mmCIF file of C-alpha atoms in Angstrom:
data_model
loop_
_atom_site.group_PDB
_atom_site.id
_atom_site.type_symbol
_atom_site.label_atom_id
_atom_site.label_comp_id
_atom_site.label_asym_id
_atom_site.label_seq_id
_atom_site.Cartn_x
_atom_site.Cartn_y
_atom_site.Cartn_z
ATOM 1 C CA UNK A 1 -26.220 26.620 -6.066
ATOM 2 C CA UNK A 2 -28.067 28.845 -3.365
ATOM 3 C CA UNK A 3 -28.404 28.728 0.009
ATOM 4 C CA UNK A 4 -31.949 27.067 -0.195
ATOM 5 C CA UNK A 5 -31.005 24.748 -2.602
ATOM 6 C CA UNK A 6 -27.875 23.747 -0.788
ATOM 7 C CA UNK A 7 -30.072 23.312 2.718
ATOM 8 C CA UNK A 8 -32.428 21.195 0.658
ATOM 9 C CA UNK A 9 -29.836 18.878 -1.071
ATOM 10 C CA UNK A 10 -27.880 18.395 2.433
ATOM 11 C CA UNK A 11 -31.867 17.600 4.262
ATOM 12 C CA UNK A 12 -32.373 14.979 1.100
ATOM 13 C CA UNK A 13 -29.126 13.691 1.611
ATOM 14 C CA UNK A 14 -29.871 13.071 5.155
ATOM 15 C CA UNK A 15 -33.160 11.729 4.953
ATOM 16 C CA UNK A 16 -31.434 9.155 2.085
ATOM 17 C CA UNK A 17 -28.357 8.530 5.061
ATOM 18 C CA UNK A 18 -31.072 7.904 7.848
ATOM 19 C CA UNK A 19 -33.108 5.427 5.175
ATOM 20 C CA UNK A 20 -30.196 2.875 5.028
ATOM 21 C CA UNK A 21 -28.681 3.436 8.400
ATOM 22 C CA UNK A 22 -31.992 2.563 9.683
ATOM 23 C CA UNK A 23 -31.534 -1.373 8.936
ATOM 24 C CA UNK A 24 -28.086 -1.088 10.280
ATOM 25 C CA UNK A 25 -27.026 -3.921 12.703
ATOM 26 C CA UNK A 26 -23.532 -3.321 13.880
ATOM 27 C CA UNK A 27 -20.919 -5.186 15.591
ATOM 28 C CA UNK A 28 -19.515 -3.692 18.750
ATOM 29 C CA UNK A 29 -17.961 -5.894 21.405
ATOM 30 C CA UNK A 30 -15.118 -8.635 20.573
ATOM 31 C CA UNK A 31 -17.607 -11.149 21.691
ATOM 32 C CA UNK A 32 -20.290 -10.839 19.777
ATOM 33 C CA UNK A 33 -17.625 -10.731 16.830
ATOM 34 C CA UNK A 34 -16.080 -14.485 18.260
ATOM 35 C CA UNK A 35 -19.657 -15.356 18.677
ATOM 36 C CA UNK A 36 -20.382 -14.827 14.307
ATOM 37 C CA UNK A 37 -17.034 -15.623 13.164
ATOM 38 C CA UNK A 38 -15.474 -18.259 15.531
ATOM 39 C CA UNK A 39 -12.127 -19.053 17.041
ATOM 40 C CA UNK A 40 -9.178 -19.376 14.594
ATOM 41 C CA UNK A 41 -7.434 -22.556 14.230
ATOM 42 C CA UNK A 42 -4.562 -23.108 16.471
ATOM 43 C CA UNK A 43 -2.315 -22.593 13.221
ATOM 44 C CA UNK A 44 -3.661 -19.669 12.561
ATOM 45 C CA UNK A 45 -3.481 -18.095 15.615
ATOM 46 C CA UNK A 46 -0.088 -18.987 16.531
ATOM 47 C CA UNK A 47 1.348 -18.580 13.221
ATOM 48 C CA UNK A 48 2.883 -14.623 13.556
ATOM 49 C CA UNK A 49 6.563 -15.018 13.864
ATOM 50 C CA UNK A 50 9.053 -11.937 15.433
ATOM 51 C CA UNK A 51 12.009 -12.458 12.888
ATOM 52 C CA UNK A 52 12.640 -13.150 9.135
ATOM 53 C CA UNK A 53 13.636 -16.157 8.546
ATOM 54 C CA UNK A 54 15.177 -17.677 4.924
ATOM 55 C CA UNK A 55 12.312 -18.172 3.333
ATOM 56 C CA UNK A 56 10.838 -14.499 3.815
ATOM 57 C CA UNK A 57 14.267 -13.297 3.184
ATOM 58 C CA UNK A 58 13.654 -15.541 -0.158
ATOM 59 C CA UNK A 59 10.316 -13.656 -0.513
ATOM 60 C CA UNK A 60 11.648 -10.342 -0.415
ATOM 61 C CA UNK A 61 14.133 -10.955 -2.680
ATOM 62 C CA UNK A 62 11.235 -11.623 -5.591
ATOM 63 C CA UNK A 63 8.918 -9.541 -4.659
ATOM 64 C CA UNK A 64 8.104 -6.356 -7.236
ATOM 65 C CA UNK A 65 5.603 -4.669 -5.032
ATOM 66 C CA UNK A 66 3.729 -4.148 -1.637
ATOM 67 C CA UNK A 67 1.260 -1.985 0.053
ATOM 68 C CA UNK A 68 2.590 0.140 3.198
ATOM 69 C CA UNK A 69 -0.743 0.644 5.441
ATOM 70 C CA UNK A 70 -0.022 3.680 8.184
ATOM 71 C CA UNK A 71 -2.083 6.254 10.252
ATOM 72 C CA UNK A 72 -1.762 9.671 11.748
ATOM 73 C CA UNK A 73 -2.059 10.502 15.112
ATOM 74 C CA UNK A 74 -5.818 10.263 14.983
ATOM 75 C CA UNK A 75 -6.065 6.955 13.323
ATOM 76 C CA UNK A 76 -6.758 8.517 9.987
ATOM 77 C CA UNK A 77 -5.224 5.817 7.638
ATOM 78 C CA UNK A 78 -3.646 5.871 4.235
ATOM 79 C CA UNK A 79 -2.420 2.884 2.362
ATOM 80 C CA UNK A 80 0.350 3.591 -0.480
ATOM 81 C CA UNK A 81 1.776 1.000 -2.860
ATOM 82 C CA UNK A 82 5.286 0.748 -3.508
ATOM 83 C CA UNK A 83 6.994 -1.042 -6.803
ATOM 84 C CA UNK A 84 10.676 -0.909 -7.738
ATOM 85 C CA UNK A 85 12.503 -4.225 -9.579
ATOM 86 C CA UNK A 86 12.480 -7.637 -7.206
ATOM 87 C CA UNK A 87 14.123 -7.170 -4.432
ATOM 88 C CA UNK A 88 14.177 -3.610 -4.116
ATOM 89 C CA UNK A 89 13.568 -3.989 -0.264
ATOM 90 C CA UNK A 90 16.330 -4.233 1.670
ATOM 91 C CA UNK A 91 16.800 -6.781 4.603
ATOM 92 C CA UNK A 92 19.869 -5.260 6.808
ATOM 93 C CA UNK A 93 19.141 -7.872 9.520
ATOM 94 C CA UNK A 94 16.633 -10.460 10.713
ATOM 95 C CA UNK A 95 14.390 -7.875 12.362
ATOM 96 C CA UNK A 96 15.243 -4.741 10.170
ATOM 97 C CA UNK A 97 14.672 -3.867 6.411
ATOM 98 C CA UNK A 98 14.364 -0.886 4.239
ATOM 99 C CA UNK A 99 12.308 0.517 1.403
ATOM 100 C CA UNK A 100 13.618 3.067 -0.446
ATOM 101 C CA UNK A 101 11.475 6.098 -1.817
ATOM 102 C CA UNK A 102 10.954 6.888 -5.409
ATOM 103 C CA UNK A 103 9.921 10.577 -7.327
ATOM 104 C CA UNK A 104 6.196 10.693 -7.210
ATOM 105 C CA UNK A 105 3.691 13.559 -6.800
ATOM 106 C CA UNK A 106 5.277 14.627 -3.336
ATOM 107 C CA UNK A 107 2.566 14.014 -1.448
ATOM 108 C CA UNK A 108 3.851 11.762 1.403
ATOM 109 C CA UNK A 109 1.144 11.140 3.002
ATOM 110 C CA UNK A 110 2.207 7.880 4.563
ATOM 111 C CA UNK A 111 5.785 10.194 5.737
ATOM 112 C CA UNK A 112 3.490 12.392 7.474
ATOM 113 C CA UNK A 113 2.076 9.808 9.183
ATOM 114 C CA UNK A 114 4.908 8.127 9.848
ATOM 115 C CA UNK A 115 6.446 10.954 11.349
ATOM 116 C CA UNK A 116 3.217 10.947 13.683
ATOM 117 C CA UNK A 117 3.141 7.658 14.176
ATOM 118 C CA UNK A 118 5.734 5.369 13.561
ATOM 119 C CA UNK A 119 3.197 1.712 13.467
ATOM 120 C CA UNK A 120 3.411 0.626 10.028
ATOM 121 C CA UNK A 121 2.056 -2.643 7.825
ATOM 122 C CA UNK A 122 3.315 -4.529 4.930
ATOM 123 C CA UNK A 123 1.830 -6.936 2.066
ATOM 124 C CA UNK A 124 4.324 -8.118 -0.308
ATOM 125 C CA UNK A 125 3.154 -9.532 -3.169
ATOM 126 C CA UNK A 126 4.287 -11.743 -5.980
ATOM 127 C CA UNK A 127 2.554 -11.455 -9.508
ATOM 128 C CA UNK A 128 0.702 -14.888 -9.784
ATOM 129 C CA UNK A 129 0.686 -15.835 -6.398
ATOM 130 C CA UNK A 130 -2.029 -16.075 -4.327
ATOM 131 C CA UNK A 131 -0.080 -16.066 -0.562
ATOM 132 C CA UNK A 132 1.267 -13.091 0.499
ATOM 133 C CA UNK A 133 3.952 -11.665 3.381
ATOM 134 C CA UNK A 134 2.813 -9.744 5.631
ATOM 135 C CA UNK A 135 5.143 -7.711 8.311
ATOM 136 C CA UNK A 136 4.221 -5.106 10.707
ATOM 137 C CA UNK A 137 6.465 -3.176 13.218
ATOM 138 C CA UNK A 138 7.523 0.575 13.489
ATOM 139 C CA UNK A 139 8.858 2.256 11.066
ATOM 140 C CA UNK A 140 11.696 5.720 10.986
ATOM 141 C CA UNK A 141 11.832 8.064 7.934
ATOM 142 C CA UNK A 142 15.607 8.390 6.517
ATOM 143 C CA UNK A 143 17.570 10.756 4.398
ATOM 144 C CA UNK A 144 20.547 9.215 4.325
ATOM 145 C CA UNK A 145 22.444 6.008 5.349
ATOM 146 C CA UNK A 146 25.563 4.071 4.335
ATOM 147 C CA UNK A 147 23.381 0.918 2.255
ATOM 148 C CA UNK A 148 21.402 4.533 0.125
ATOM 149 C CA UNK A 149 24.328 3.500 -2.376
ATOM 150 C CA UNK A 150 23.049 -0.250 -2.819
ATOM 151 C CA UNK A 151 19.599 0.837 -3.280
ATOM 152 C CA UNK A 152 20.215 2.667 -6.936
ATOM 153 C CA UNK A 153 17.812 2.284 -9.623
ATOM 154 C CA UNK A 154 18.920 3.091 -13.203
ATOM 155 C CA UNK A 155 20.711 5.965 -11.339
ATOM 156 C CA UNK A 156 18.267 6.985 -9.091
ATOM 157 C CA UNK A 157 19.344 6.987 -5.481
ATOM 158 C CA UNK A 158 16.638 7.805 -3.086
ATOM 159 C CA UNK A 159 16.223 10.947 -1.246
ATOM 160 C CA UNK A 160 14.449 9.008 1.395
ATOM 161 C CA UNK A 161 13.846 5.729 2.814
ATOM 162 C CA UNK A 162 11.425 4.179 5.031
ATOM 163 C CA UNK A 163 13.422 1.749 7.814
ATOM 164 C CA UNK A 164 11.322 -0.949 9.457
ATOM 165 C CA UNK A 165 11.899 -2.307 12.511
ATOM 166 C CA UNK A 166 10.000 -5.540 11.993
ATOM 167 C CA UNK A 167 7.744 -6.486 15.071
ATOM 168 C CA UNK A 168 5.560 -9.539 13.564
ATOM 169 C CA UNK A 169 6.001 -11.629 9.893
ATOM 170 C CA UNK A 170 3.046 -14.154 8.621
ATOM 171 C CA UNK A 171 2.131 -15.093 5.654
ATOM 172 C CA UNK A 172 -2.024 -14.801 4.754
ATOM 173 C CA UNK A 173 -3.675 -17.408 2.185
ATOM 174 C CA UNK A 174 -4.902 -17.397 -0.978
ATOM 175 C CA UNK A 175 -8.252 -17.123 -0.466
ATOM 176 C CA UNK A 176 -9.276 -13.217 -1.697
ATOM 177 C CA UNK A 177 -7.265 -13.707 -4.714
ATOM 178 C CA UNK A 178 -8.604 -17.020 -5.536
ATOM 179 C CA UNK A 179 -12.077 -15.513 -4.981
ATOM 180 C CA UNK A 180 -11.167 -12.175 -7.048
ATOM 181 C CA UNK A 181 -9.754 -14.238 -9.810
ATOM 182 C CA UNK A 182 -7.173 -11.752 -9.604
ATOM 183 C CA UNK A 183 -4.566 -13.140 -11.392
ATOM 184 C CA UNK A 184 -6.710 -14.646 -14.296
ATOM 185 C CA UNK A 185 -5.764 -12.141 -17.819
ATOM 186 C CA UNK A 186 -9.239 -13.634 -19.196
ATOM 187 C CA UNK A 187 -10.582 -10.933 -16.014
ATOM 188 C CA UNK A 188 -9.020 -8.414 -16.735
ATOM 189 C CA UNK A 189 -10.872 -5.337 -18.262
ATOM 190 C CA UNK A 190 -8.432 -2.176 -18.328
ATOM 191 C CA UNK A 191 -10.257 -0.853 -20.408
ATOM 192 C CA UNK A 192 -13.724 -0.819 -18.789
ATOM 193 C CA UNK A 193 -13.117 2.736 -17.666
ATOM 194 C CA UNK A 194 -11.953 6.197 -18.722
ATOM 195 C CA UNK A 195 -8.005 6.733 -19.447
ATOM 196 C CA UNK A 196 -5.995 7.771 -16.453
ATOM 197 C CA UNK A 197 -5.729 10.871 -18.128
ATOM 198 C CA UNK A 198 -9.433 10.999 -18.703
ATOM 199 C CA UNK A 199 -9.848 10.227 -14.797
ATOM 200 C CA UNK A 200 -7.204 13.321 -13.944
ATOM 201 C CA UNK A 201 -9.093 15.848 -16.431
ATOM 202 C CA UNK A 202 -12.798 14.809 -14.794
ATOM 203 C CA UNK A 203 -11.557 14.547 -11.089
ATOM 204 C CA UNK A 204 -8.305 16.703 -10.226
ATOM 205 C CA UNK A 205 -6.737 18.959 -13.181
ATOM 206 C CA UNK A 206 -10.528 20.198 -14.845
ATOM 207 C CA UNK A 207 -8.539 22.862 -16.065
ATOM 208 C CA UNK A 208 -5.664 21.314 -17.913
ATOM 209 C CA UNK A 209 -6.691 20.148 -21.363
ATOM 210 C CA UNK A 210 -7.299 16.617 -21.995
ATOM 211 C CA UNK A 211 -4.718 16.324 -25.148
ATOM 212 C CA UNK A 212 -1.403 17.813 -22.445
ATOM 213 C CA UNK A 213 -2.971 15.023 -19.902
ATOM 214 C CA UNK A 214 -2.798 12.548 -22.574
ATOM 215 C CA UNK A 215 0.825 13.473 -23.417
ATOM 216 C CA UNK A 216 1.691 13.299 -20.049
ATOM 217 C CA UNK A 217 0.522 10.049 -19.358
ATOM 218 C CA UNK A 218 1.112 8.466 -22.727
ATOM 219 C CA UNK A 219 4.289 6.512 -23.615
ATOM 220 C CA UNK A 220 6.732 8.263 -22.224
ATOM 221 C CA UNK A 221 5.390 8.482 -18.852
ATOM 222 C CA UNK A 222 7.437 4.903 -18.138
ATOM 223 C CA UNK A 223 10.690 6.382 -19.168
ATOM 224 C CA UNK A 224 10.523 8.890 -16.399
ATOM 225 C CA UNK A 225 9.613 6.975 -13.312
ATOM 226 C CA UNK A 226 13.024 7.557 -11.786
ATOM 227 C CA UNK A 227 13.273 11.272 -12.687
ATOM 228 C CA UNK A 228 11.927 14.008 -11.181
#
């Protein structure tokens, strides 16, 4: 594409931008956001609690997966699911807990930011229920400790682990996954899109060929989650 061509595409693109920002009418005080949404209940707003108590310990202990929400110094954020068997996270006390790390594509982009910034946020979910956990607090990046040993997965003990000093534990309701139907099979279509595989070749690796993508991601691509 030339020079011409390229001014032309980004003037379009801004003329399309100014089109739709033109009926744009934003939020931008915390009373004018009270004023649309109103004032929480008094259960809701009182319901963030500073420790774990049994029951989240009891949450914890089933739970398969959870997002990990963090930001770099300049509030760019990143949000990075983490899945290991129930219970994989590890409660050391009532206000501490750790998640250990697993081989991935090396990335780290929620490290970096970690590193950066230590504020993190957690979801824990369990398949089929609609509640979640969620725990915020600050967070320090680990290489080693004396509990690595109890966090060994089919022989896999992390290089790293994410310790969280937990600040503030609530649990959130059902409502988006009742709305999203989320945990209904009969809505589920996995295979509405292109392959993972497919998705690599067309958006990140155009010059690996589709059939080594395939193999990559085909059936044995579960038996080496805990290798490197």
């Amino acid at each position: 594409m030339g020079a011409a061509q390229q001014a032309r595409t980004a003037q379009q693109a801004g003329t399309a931008e100014a089109a739709w920002a033109a009926g744009l009418t934003e939020v931008t005080s915390e009373a004018e956001l009270r004023a649309l949404v109103g004032e929480p209940t008094a259960h809701a707003a009182h319901k963030t609690r500073h420790r774990l108590q049994d029951l989240d310990r009891q949450w914890l202990a089933r739970s398969p997966f959870c997002l990990i929400a963090t930001s770099d110094a300049q509030g760019r954020c990143d949000v990075s699911p983490k899945g290991d068997p129930a219970g994989f996270t590890h409660v050391l006390d009532d206000t501490t807990l750790v998640i250990p790390d697993r081989p991935g594509n090396r990335r780290v982009d929620g490290f970096h930011n970690v590193l950066a910034n230590p504020r993190v946020g957690l979801l824990y979910v369990l398949p089929g229920r609609g509640d979640t956990l969620r725990i915020n607090g600050r967070a320090r990046l680990l290489r080693d400790a004396p509990f690595f040993d109890e966090l060994i997965v089919k022989r896999n003990r992390p290089r790293l682990a994410l310790l969280v000093e937990v600040e503030e534990v609530f649990y959130h309701c059902s409502k988006a996954f009742l709305r999203s139907d989320l945990w209904k099979p009969e809505t589920w279509e996995p295979d509405a899109l292109p392959s993972r595989a497919r998705m690599v070749k067309g958006l990140e690796a155009k010059d690996v060929p589709l059939e080594a993508l395939e193999a990559h991601y085909g059936a044995g691509y579960a038996e080496r989650l805990y290798g490197d």
